[in-house]
Amino acid sequence: MTGGYMGRILFVNLSTGEIREEVLEENICRDFIGGYGIGARIIYDRQAAGVDPLGPDNTLGLITGPLTGTPATTGTRYQAVGKSPLTGGWGDANSGGFFGPYLKFAGYDAVFFNGIAEKPVYLFVDNGKAELRDASHIWGKDTYETEDTLKAELGRGVEIACIGPASEKLSLISGIITRRGAAAARSGLGAVMGSKKLKAVAVRGNQKVPVADKERADRLRSEQIAEMRTPVAGGQSFIERFHKYGTSSGAHRSALSGDTPVKNWGGIGVVDFPEPDSLGGDNAIANLAGRAGCWRCPIACEGRLKEGTGEYRYPAGTRRVEYETQASFGTMCLNNNIESVNMANHICNSYGLDTISAGCTIAFAIECYENGLITRADTDGIEMTWGNHQAIVAMTEKLAKREGFGDVLADGVKVAAGKIGRGAEQYAVHIGGQELGMHDPKLISPRRPSQPSAARYQADATPGRHTQGFGPSGFRGHFLNAAGLCMMGQMAADPTKYLVGFMSAVTGWECTMDELLKAGERIANMRHVFNLREGINPIEWQVHPRITGNPPQEEGPLAGVTADIKAQVYWNLGALDWDMITAKPSRRKLLELGLDDIARELWP
Amino acid sequence: MTSRGSCGLKPDSHRLNTSWYEGSRRGQEWKYCPMFRCVVGVFGLPREVTELREVEIELEDGARLRDIIAALRREIPALEGDIICAGEDRLTDNYAFNINGRFYQDENELQVRPGDRVALLLLASGG
């Protein structure tokens, strides 16, 4: 087997208890790299169309990349994949931490689950051996307790990926959690894990990830870290900036510049939320106890808080909020109380919720309340008004527990709007069922017209995602994600030097950037054809008019701006060689990418 | 709350702040030179740097985007470096003007007209 891969994958049938090991073939690695690339290929091949995402036939995969657990800087990540119960189409989610590297140290590149266990179980992968164990004693526990309990039982050197009570109760906006809040949160894959009665995956091992040219990989790592430590604009280096604040330095600032959405996407920062400073910058790290990082990451952008001592008593060790959470529970709700955002973050992490979707759903509920669609009688007496931080925290807890009105909200805005009725759909901002990432796509750089901002929210296989790309500008990101690297960390990288360099040094393939981009394109097509087979055409996904600016805002930095989403979508469909009506990739394109079997299916 | 800066456009002339006429530099003839005021809204990081919410600039009829940048660079030195390229009438990579709902970064010859809605902003941030 080539470097970077352990060469083995696990298939676990939770209905029968059978655990089967397969060899990971080099051709699939070369074509699909890892992560959601390999995941999309394997699930497409082995799963029928139309399965119930929460039923036994849906396959859930946890997959690393070839650079995960290697000297490649920021090679820390794994991806969860499966059919999404939130969108009904392809689902994936990405997370850093330690779980990805440790899965490889335990001997495997990936583990796939199907079936449903008779009673709650967890999978323990211990240095090349895997077994299912009873999880009745941790079923119902939050993610912190689950991790603590399993680590105490299994001993040192174990890493845990688990679900919380929200996933057990099949919340469609729940995710998979490691290390108290490193979340593979999007696409509702926590609910898939919950539906299988799979509480956790524990991994441990001391196997080395093979590296074809370790000296070269180590040299590249040293050079990249030195670049990251070089001061740039403002005199701060990339590492200094991210180490100090993580991603939390900016939401308050970018709410005023039009990037961060405000008031459930319906507001204007400078008008509706003119004093956001308490949300970000030094305020976000005021209660910081210390900093930490993912496995061997030189940036270490994660922050841990001291115990909350004021109105909000979150426990010591709660994660400092990230940008997306500051925005979803802060600017989106007109809430500038950072301690309440910390508390909401803690609730989401411990119950296992996606903070983007949960915060957006709370903002949606507030707007419904403010407009009289729901009253205190509906909300269990909670006054859901803009900026009411006590209400935001109280309702988040109800959502996490599916308690009272929280049960209405627990599956995100699309389902909640359907339950509420009375025109609530007008306030439900989502695409294909998924709430959007916290960047306003109306902002688009004229210097980068080929990078569609609004269209990527609509047309990626997992709609509403801000970390994915659509069209040729997304190919690099697909490679980077599939390889197991951190998108934030690699913002400081020279892509040709480091992405090509690390892939070549670790795998032993002498790669070119063209090859890696082609792999990214193949991955984009594979995820997309999964959706086509499910009957999903992304062109038909409706985009909320607030997203495109229709009508445009009348004041502020985005005054007058309407995103030309049709132009973005159709330009990129052309560049991808996908049909302008059916979105089917052309036969020629599929053959060019070596997807001959898909070409035969789509063009019989 | 509103801070309001004001800067004349012509680098060498304080007369331009109020005058609708100017002397030809080359001769003694006077020519008609209509002026208009352009208010540039300042958002995000540029607002933090300048501590201004808007800047009022007096422009000659036929003025271009580069004239706005030149005036901003000259009158608000804090913008030079991170936001406006040092020594150049050009925005750095992450900044743009929103003019009537369209973003402009490199179109320095774009003509600005009376009544245009102009904003200076950071194009992206966050995580």
XYZ file of C-alpha atoms in Angstrom:
731
model
C 0.000 0.000 0.000
C 1.097 3.501 -0.699
C 2.084 5.925 2.064
C -0.557 7.880 3.945
C -3.074 5.066 4.057
C -3.392 2.248 6.588
C -4.883 0.184 3.767
C -7.782 -1.267 5.720
C -11.386 -0.260 6.258
C -14.041 -1.669 8.552
C -17.660 -2.460 7.736
C -19.909 -2.953 10.728
C -23.415 -4.345 10.398
C -25.144 -3.211 13.553
C -28.195 -5.402 12.925
C -26.209 -8.628 12.868
C -23.150 -7.570 14.826
C -20.885 -8.658 11.982
C -17.606 -6.749 11.644
C -15.800 -7.180 8.360
C -12.466 -5.838 7.251
C -11.639 -4.933 3.660
C -8.508 -3.830 1.903
C -8.606 -0.242 0.705
C -7.572 -0.459 -2.911
C -4.986 1.992 -4.223
C -7.060 2.966 -7.252
C -9.913 4.349 -5.134
C -7.360 6.259 -3.037
C -5.750 7.793 -6.081
C -9.084 8.736 -7.634
C -10.973 9.911 -4.547
C -8.179 10.748 -2.066
C -10.047 10.073 1.189
C -12.740 11.592 3.431
C -15.956 12.342 1.588
C -14.344 11.418 -1.729
C -13.847 7.794 -0.796
C -17.056 7.932 1.236
C -19.164 9.053 -1.717
C -17.701 6.373 -3.994
C -18.195 3.531 -1.523
C -21.699 4.501 -0.436
C -22.814 5.123 -4.016
C -21.611 1.651 -4.938
C -23.069 -0.214 -1.989
C -26.293 1.571 -1.125
C -29.545 1.620 -3.058
C -31.263 4.877 -3.945
C -34.183 5.987 -1.863
C -33.250 4.454 1.481
C -34.620 6.004 4.653
C -31.799 8.137 6.110
C -32.821 7.016 9.589
C -33.402 3.413 8.589
C -31.115 0.385 8.636
C -30.038 0.655 5.008
C -28.404 4.065 5.304
C -24.654 3.784 5.648
C -22.741 6.052 7.996
C -19.019 6.445 7.410
C -16.240 8.002 9.475
C -13.313 8.473 7.143
C -9.835 9.961 7.382
C -7.626 11.337 4.624
C -4.138 10.308 3.545
C -2.598 13.306 5.303
C -4.489 12.730 8.563
C -2.073 11.757 11.306
C 1.037 12.498 9.251
C 3.632 15.300 9.362
C 1.454 17.344 6.974
C 0.650 20.550 8.838
C -2.985 20.554 10.066
C -3.489 16.924 8.995
C -5.938 16.336 11.811
C -9.314 15.799 10.260
C -11.896 13.140 9.573
C -15.246 13.345 7.851
C -18.612 11.799 8.607
C -20.687 10.843 5.572
C -24.071 9.341 4.799
C -27.458 10.178 3.391
C -28.640 13.254 5.237
C -31.971 13.130 7.061
C -31.986 16.925 6.969
C -31.795 17.355 3.187
C -32.681 13.886 1.925
C -29.514 13.943 -0.156
C -25.792 13.509 0.245
C -24.559 14.477 3.703
C -21.118 15.092 5.060
C -19.508 16.885 7.971
C -15.896 17.637 8.814
C -14.101 17.817 12.134
C -10.638 18.223 13.582
C -9.432 17.082 16.970
C -7.695 13.777 17.669
C -10.197 11.175 16.527
C -9.079 11.075 12.873
C -5.379 10.505 13.589
C -6.190 7.974 16.311
C -8.477 5.973 14.028
C -5.475 5.531 11.775
C -3.193 4.691 14.692
C -5.757 2.002 15.526
C -5.130 0.563 12.091
C -7.936 1.792 9.843
C -8.574 4.541 7.323
C -12.322 4.381 7.756
C -15.220 2.630 9.377
C -18.676 2.247 7.838
C -21.848 1.291 9.674
C -25.197 0.065 8.498
C -28.100 -1.699 10.157
C -29.591 -0.835 13.530
C -28.423 -2.336 16.793
C -30.979 -4.044 18.974
C -29.786 -2.088 21.993
C -27.315 0.787 22.368
C -23.735 -0.149 21.483
C -20.382 1.427 20.928
C -17.552 0.231 18.704
C -14.122 -0.153 20.255
C -11.262 -0.304 17.757
C -8.164 -1.272 19.687
C -4.969 -1.487 17.672
C -6.273 -3.501 14.780
C -9.096 -5.311 16.579
C -12.676 -4.138 16.620
C -15.615 -5.168 18.749
C -19.098 -3.941 19.509
C -19.811 -3.379 23.185
C -22.896 -2.636 25.191
C -23.570 1.086 25.637
C -26.685 0.911 27.773
C -24.880 2.587 30.658
C -23.961 5.637 28.581
C -27.149 5.935 26.533
C -28.822 9.140 27.671
C -25.594 10.703 28.865
C -24.327 13.910 27.321
C -21.200 13.954 25.191
C -18.953 15.081 28.068
C -20.110 12.297 30.358
C -19.953 9.755 27.565
C -16.376 10.641 26.762
C -15.341 10.717 30.413
C -17.018 7.385 31.152
C -15.495 5.575 28.190
C -12.049 7.022 28.779
C -12.208 5.924 32.402
C -13.301 2.429 31.374
C -10.921 1.925 28.487
C -7.826 3.577 29.871
C -5.228 5.889 28.445
C -4.725 6.703 24.798
C -8.358 6.390 23.755
C -10.172 8.917 21.590
C -13.943 9.003 21.400
C -16.444 10.168 18.794
C -19.922 10.118 20.250
C -23.434 11.462 20.108
C -25.420 13.260 22.765
C -29.065 13.044 23.812
C -30.151 15.260 20.894
C -28.978 12.616 18.423
C -30.507 9.824 20.459
C -33.801 11.704 20.060
C -33.098 11.964 16.326
C -32.795 15.728 16.120
C -32.126 16.383 12.448
C -29.702 19.167 13.375
C -27.513 17.020 15.592
C -23.916 16.012 14.987
C -21.064 13.798 16.103
C -18.817 15.191 18.851
C -15.255 14.568 19.962
C -13.322 16.197 22.797
C -16.244 18.152 24.240
C -17.220 20.122 21.206
C -15.117 19.312 18.159
C -18.145 18.681 16.019
C -18.839 16.975 12.721
C -22.036 18.905 12.973
C -23.610 19.478 9.616
C -26.043 17.397 7.567
C -27.758 15.842 10.593
C -25.454 12.828 10.712
C -25.696 12.681 14.505
C -29.300 11.616 14.008
C -28.155 8.865 11.628
C -25.798 7.598 14.332
C -28.604 7.854 16.894
C -31.005 5.962 14.641
C -28.498 3.092 14.576
C -28.279 3.091 18.389
C -24.560 3.631 17.979
C -23.561 5.796 20.927
C -19.848 6.083 20.299
C -16.757 4.925 18.492
C -13.656 4.543 20.649
C -10.249 4.192 19.017
C -6.787 3.427 20.323
C -3.565 2.205 18.807
C 0.113 2.704 18.270
C 0.418 1.938 14.591
C 2.419 4.337 12.480
C 0.920 5.944 9.419
C 3.332 5.068 6.595
C 5.045 8.085 5.066
C 6.894 7.537 1.793
C 9.468 10.294 2.279
C 9.419 11.382 5.901
C 12.408 13.674 5.597
C 10.736 15.645 2.833
C 7.426 15.791 4.697
C 9.155 17.016 7.872
C 11.054 19.656 5.912
C 7.844 20.929 4.309
C 6.190 21.063 7.702
C 9.028 23.147 9.142
C 8.936 25.521 6.180
C 5.179 25.961 6.381
C 5.215 26.590 10.112
C 7.952 29.193 9.610
C 5.750 30.900 7.003
C 2.795 30.805 9.359
C 4.948 32.494 12.001
C 6.030 35.307 9.684
C 4.255 38.585 10.486
C 1.861 39.728 7.779
C -0.500 42.694 7.546
C -0.930 44.399 10.879
C 2.322 42.936 12.185
C 0.714 39.710 13.426
C 1.539 36.323 12.041
C -1.135 33.864 10.971
C -0.342 31.662 13.958
C -0.405 34.546 16.441
C -3.791 35.726 15.245
C -5.464 32.335 15.211
C -3.788 31.114 18.360
C -5.058 34.095 20.295
C -8.657 34.260 19.088
C -9.292 31.184 16.978
C -12.065 32.137 14.628
C -13.726 34.300 17.275
C -12.004 37.578 16.471
C -14.367 38.658 13.761
C -18.134 38.166 14.010
C -18.810 41.463 15.737
C -16.688 43.306 13.206
C -18.020 41.584 10.140
C -21.604 42.091 11.264
C -20.920 45.750 10.601
C -19.237 45.113 7.274
C -22.074 43.014 5.895
C -20.440 39.585 6.034
C -22.104 38.181 9.140
C -25.880 37.847 8.893
C -27.988 39.754 11.369
C -31.542 39.284 12.679
C -32.309 35.998 10.958
C -30.744 37.277 7.717
C -33.308 40.075 7.653
C -31.331 42.823 9.372
C -28.527 45.226 8.644
C -25.652 45.210 11.102
C -25.061 48.941 11.265
C -28.781 49.579 11.669
C -30.116 46.681 13.723
C -27.065 45.636 15.721
C -24.786 48.648 15.885
C -23.073 47.737 19.181
C -21.849 44.173 18.758
C -18.406 44.607 20.311
C -19.131 42.605 23.425
C -19.498 39.480 21.267
C -16.013 39.248 19.846
C -12.340 40.024 20.076
C -11.046 40.210 23.632
C -14.551 39.796 25.030
C -14.756 36.354 23.467
C -11.636 35.283 25.351
C -12.272 37.173 28.575
C -13.031 34.012 30.543
C -10.385 31.922 28.848
C -8.564 29.341 30.931
C -6.184 28.183 28.243
C -5.640 27.286 24.639
C -5.394 23.941 22.937
C -5.202 22.496 19.487
C -5.976 19.549 17.302
C -3.439 16.732 17.032
C 0.047 18.226 16.434
C -1.385 21.447 15.035
C 1.081 24.330 15.373
C -1.724 26.907 15.360
C -3.676 25.575 18.355
C -6.671 27.833 17.743
C -8.978 26.178 20.259
C -9.842 27.895 23.550
C -11.162 26.510 26.830
C -13.090 28.616 29.314
C -13.049 28.795 33.064
C -16.275 27.892 34.797
C -19.002 30.442 34.227
C -19.495 32.427 37.402
C -22.235 34.859 36.514
C -25.719 34.250 35.264
C -24.559 31.384 33.089
C -22.841 28.499 34.888
C -21.263 26.570 32.077
C -18.626 24.134 33.324
C -14.877 24.660 33.311
C -13.451 23.405 30.039
C -16.331 24.655 27.899
C -15.016 25.534 24.482
C -14.584 29.150 23.546
C -17.136 29.950 20.854
C -16.146 29.848 17.231
C -17.162 32.433 14.673
C -20.191 30.541 13.402
C -21.600 30.198 16.913
C -20.993 33.849 17.748
C -23.020 34.662 14.681
C -25.856 32.146 14.986
C -26.568 32.760 18.681
C -25.285 36.348 18.649
C -25.823 38.552 15.630
C -28.623 36.413 14.189
C -30.587 36.800 17.439
C -29.487 40.431 18.088
C -27.875 39.082 21.229
C -24.705 40.802 22.406
C -24.394 38.924 25.681
C -21.286 36.770 25.147
C -21.815 34.732 28.292
C -25.200 33.581 27.006
C -23.551 32.600 23.718
C -20.970 30.620 25.693
C -23.821 28.906 27.519
C -25.706 28.099 24.317
C -22.471 26.742 22.882
C -22.034 24.508 25.924
C -25.596 23.208 25.616
C -25.092 22.397 21.934
C -21.760 20.692 22.525
C -22.963 18.602 25.429
C -26.274 17.576 23.839
C -24.621 17.133 20.453
C -26.184 19.847 18.304
C -24.978 21.775 15.281
C -24.530 25.317 16.620
C -25.171 26.882 13.214
C -28.527 25.192 12.720
C -29.541 25.491 16.383
C -28.784 29.226 16.571
C -30.510 29.869 13.260
C -33.558 27.961 14.466
C -33.719 30.074 17.623
C -33.492 33.230 15.473
C -36.320 31.878 13.329
C -38.447 31.254 16.434
C -37.808 34.796 17.642
C -38.938 36.244 14.348
C -42.085 34.096 14.404
C -42.787 35.317 17.930
C -42.103 38.967 17.173
C -44.521 38.771 14.260
C -47.276 37.102 16.235
C -47.135 33.696 14.564
C -46.467 32.119 17.925
C -47.194 33.390 21.428
C -46.133 32.657 24.975
C -48.775 29.982 25.000
C -46.810 28.174 22.302
C -43.356 28.796 23.731
C -43.966 27.446 27.218
C -44.133 30.973 28.583
C -40.789 32.062 27.179
C -40.766 35.525 25.702
C -38.913 34.992 22.458
C -37.857 38.518 21.637
C -34.817 39.862 19.845
C -31.799 40.054 22.103
C -33.495 38.340 25.041
C -30.515 36.244 26.043
C -32.273 34.400 28.851
C -34.950 33.293 26.399
C -32.333 32.252 23.839
C -30.551 30.023 26.346
C -33.769 28.604 27.811
C -35.159 27.721 24.385
C -31.858 26.203 23.266
C -32.021 23.856 26.214
C -35.595 22.917 25.350
C -34.575 22.318 21.745
C -31.722 20.077 22.868
C -34.084 18.046 25.071
C -37.036 18.083 22.624
C -39.007 19.492 25.522
C -42.201 21.509 24.983
C -41.798 23.974 22.132
C -38.230 22.737 21.791
C -39.648 19.647 20.119
C -41.098 21.863 17.381
C -37.664 23.400 16.805
C -35.485 20.309 17.176
C -35.346 19.433 13.487
C -34.392 22.843 12.131
C -36.288 25.685 10.537
C -37.861 23.856 7.611
C -39.556 21.232 9.759
C -40.426 23.811 12.438
C -42.060 26.099 9.880
C -44.140 23.176 8.646
C -45.293 22.426 12.178
C -46.061 26.056 13.033
C -47.800 26.876 9.742
C -49.462 30.304 9.583
C -46.915 31.494 7.038
C -43.866 30.684 9.150
C -42.092 29.526 5.978
C -41.359 33.162 5.162
C -38.948 33.290 8.113
C -37.414 29.861 7.548
C -34.074 30.622 5.919
C -32.606 27.377 4.586
C -31.675 25.671 1.366
C -32.847 22.122 0.835
C -33.671 21.907 4.552
C -30.280 22.973 5.896
C -29.593 26.289 7.600
C -26.852 28.339 5.989
C -23.332 29.044 7.157
C -22.799 32.463 8.633
C -21.419 34.401 5.682
C -23.611 36.624 3.560
C -23.223 35.491 -0.052
C -24.136 38.917 -1.352
C -20.526 39.856 -0.658
C -18.543 38.706 -3.656
C -15.127 39.844 -4.727
C -14.995 41.324 -8.219
C -11.440 40.030 -8.371
C -12.697 36.475 -7.945
C -15.855 36.331 -10.056
C -15.452 32.612 -10.637
C -15.926 31.896 -6.926
C -19.680 31.867 -6.604
C -20.850 32.903 -3.189
C -24.612 32.503 -3.434
C -24.502 29.597 -5.864
C -22.250 27.538 -3.639
C -24.918 27.673 -0.933
C -27.491 26.456 -3.409
C -25.686 24.002 -5.601
C -23.219 22.112 -3.448
C -24.296 18.535 -2.770
C -24.778 19.553 0.872
C -26.713 22.811 0.474
C -26.251 25.751 2.793
C -22.585 24.990 3.417
C -20.058 27.814 3.433
C -17.011 25.543 3.547
C -17.722 23.743 0.304
C -17.345 25.079 -3.156
C -19.379 24.894 -6.312
C -17.795 24.844 -9.702
C -14.107 24.779 -10.573
C -13.207 27.147 -7.740
C -14.290 24.421 -5.317
C -12.012 21.650 -6.616
C -9.069 22.627 -4.440
C -11.254 22.658 -1.338
C -12.647 19.217 -2.138
C -9.136 17.835 -2.411
C -8.045 19.593 0.779
C -11.020 18.286 2.770
C -10.672 14.768 1.417
C -6.956 14.741 2.225
C -7.704 15.406 5.892
C -6.321 18.930 6.103
C -7.802 21.948 7.887
C -9.287 24.535 5.576
C -8.591 27.356 8.022
C -5.015 26.318 8.650
C -4.259 25.977 4.973
C -5.406 29.527 4.286
C -1.823 30.409 5.106
C -0.413 27.941 2.597
C 0.988 28.161 -0.867
C -1.299 25.487 -2.350
C 1.029 24.301 -5.044
C 4.023 24.010 -2.771
C 2.383 22.507 0.282
C -0.630 20.575 -0.985
C 1.316 19.010 -3.811
C 4.400 18.653 -1.641
C 2.698 16.931 1.261
C 0.702 14.596 -0.973
C 3.823 13.619 -2.885
C 5.984 13.199 0.210
C 3.416 11.251 2.222
C 1.949 8.997 -0.455
C 5.008 8.577 -2.640
C 3.045 9.582 -5.720
C 4.673 12.497 -7.484
C 1.514 14.538 -7.785
C 0.844 17.655 -9.789
C -1.643 20.341 -8.832
C -3.614 19.437 -11.966
C -3.994 15.873 -10.733
C -5.152 17.020 -7.311
C -7.640 19.446 -8.824
C -8.902 16.679 -11.078
C -9.416 14.520 -8.000
C -11.323 17.427 -6.460
C -13.507 17.607 -9.549
C -14.103 13.850 -9.425
C -15.181 14.170 -5.787
C -17.560 17.025 -6.650
C -19.135 14.880 -9.351
C -19.397 11.815 -7.126
C -21.207 13.682 -4.351
C -23.450 15.289 -6.944
C -24.447 12.087 -8.738
C -25.453 10.605 -5.381
C -28.045 13.383 -5.206
C -29.133 12.942 -8.819
C -29.793 9.276 -8.132
C -31.917 10.332 -5.140
C -33.982 12.522 -7.476
C -32.455 15.776 -6.272
C -31.605 18.487 -8.770
C -29.877 21.368 -6.952
C -31.081 23.878 -9.523
C -34.556 23.286 -8.169
C -33.627 24.063 -4.564
C -35.314 27.273 -3.526
C -33.134 30.042 -2.155
C -34.666 32.382 0.406
C -34.879 35.899 -1.056
C -32.982 37.333 1.918
C -29.966 35.340 0.802
C -29.848 36.883 -2.612
C -31.025 40.353 -1.560
C -34.389 40.409 -3.224
C -35.423 43.089 -2.531
C -32.012 44.532 -1.722
C -31.203 46.157 1.587
C -31.710 49.897 1.588
C -28.883 50.877 3.911
C -25.497 49.691 5.031
C -22.584 48.089 3.235
C -24.788 45.854 1.112
C -27.221 48.585 0.106
C -28.613 47.883 -3.329
C -26.840 44.546 -3.711
C -28.681 41.607 -5.250
C -26.625 38.473 -5.871
C -27.083 37.256 -9.414
C -27.443 33.665 -8.345
C -28.728 32.453 -11.704
C -25.666 33.784 -13.465
C -23.433 32.174 -10.865
C -25.211 28.825 -11.102
C -25.355 28.682 -14.882
C -21.804 29.895 -15.430
C -20.563 27.138 -13.170
C -22.847 24.498 -14.654
C -21.220 25.304 -17.966
C -17.732 25.184 -16.477
C -18.515 21.817 -14.891
C -20.044 20.492 -18.119
C -23.282 19.706 -16.303
C -26.615 20.019 -18.072
C -28.308 23.400 -17.632
C -31.699 21.840 -16.906
C -31.161 18.381 -15.453
C -27.748 19.167 -13.865
C -26.501 15.823 -15.207
C -22.746 15.757 -15.852
C -22.113 15.158 -19.542
C -21.052 11.711 -20.669
C -17.849 13.231 -21.942
C -17.053 14.737 -18.537
C -17.771 11.504 -16.678
C -15.534 9.557 -19.032
C -12.813 12.180 -18.714
C -12.949 11.713 -14.938
C -12.801 7.937 -15.264
C -16.342 7.532 -13.964
C -17.301 5.184 -16.771
C -19.834 3.249 -14.705
C -21.661 6.457 -13.796
C -21.603 7.517 -17.442
C -23.293 4.242 -18.386
C -25.950 4.761 -15.714
C -26.728 8.357 -16.575
C -26.345 8.017 -20.338
C -27.517 4.421 -21.123
C -23.094 59.431 16.859
C -22.239 60.214 13.294
C -18.717 61.330 12.652
C -18.330 63.197 9.450
C -15.053 63.870 7.772
C -14.656 66.208 4.892
C -11.954 66.450 2.361
C -11.503 68.461 -0.788
C -10.518 66.560 -3.849
C -7.828 68.727 -5.387
C -4.537 68.100 -3.650
C -3.270 71.588 -3.935
C -6.346 73.645 -3.519
C -8.264 74.646 -0.461
C -10.472 76.768 -2.743
C -12.218 73.733 -4.060
C -14.138 73.151 -0.909
C -16.654 75.785 -1.768
C -15.951 77.085 -5.248
C -17.829 76.025 -8.326
C -15.265 77.760 -10.491
C -11.557 77.363 -10.713
C -8.804 79.050 -12.583
C -7.190 77.155 -15.324
C -3.760 76.156 -14.190
C -2.213 76.995 -17.506
C -3.764 80.319 -18.255
C -5.693 83.157 -16.814
C -8.979 82.033 -18.219
C -11.655 80.924 -15.867
C -13.779 77.960 -16.816
C -16.943 76.535 -15.483
C -16.123 73.526 -13.309
C -19.166 72.039 -11.615
C -18.572 70.149 -8.404
C -20.672 67.711 -6.480
C -20.504 66.189 -3.061
C -20.118 62.468 -2.685
C -20.680 60.812 0.667
C -18.670 57.623 1.084
C -20.110 55.296 3.720
C -17.392 53.549 5.712
C -18.065 50.053 7.047
C -16.322 47.314 8.993
C -12.575 47.536 9.441
C -12.218 50.800 7.508
C -14.653 52.315 10.010
C -12.610 51.030 12.924
C -9.427 52.368 11.405
C -10.811 55.799 10.546
C -13.374 56.117 13.346
C -15.597 57.671 10.725
C -18.978 56.495 9.592
C -18.867 58.472 6.411
C -16.588 60.793 4.560
C -17.807 63.629 2.448
C -15.765 64.373 -0.605
C -16.158 67.187 -3.071
C -15.682 65.911 -6.593
C -15.357 67.517 -9.964
C -17.881 66.642 -12.560
C -16.497 63.647 -14.438
C -14.541 62.377 -11.449
C -13.425 58.756 -11.460
C -13.202 56.166 -8.752
C -9.469 56.770 -8.561
C -10.200 60.354 -7.538
C -12.144 59.092 -4.539
C -9.318 56.752 -3.575
C -6.752 59.530 -3.996
C -8.752 61.856 -1.801
C -9.233 59.212 0.872
C -5.540 58.315 0.830
C -4.473 61.898 1.103
C -6.912 63.037 3.741
C -7.066 59.902 5.891
C -3.523 58.509 6.109
C -4.668 55.664 8.348
C -6.232 54.028 5.300
C -2.925 53.750 3.524
C -1.241 50.382 3.822
C -3.852 47.846 4.882
C -6.799 49.282 2.958
C -5.329 51.456 0.204
C -2.064 50.294 -1.354
C 0.826 52.404 -0.087
C 1.752 55.051 -2.633
C -0.954 53.963 -5.066
C -4.523 54.963 -5.760
C -5.676 51.365 -5.548
C -7.469 49.272 -2.940
C -5.722 46.276 -1.399
C -7.046 42.783 -2.046
C -9.853 42.444 0.467
C -11.513 45.831 0.116
C -14.027 47.142 -2.363
C -16.465 49.919 -3.083
C -20.153 49.216 -3.272
C -21.464 51.717 -5.784
C -25.192 51.532 -6.305
C -25.271 47.863 -5.357
C -22.301 46.659 -7.405
C -18.839 45.936 -6.080
C -15.765 47.525 -7.619
C -12.124 46.909 -6.809
C -10.087 47.552 -9.918
C -12.304 49.722 -12.089
C -10.541 52.946 -11.183
C -11.698 54.700 -14.318
C -15.336 54.218 -13.417
C -17.066 57.575 -13.519
C -18.814 58.609 -10.345
C -21.973 60.644 -10.686
C -23.946 62.925 -8.401
C -26.343 60.868 -6.311
C -24.312 57.674 -6.509
C -24.454 55.631 -3.329
C -20.854 54.790 -2.438
C -19.567 52.594 0.397
C -16.087 51.381 1.315
C -16.035 47.960 2.919
C -14.115 44.827 3.712
C -15.257 42.016 1.444
C -14.904 39.111 3.821
C -13.753 38.029 7.235
C -14.834 35.608 9.864
C -14.258 31.880 10.053
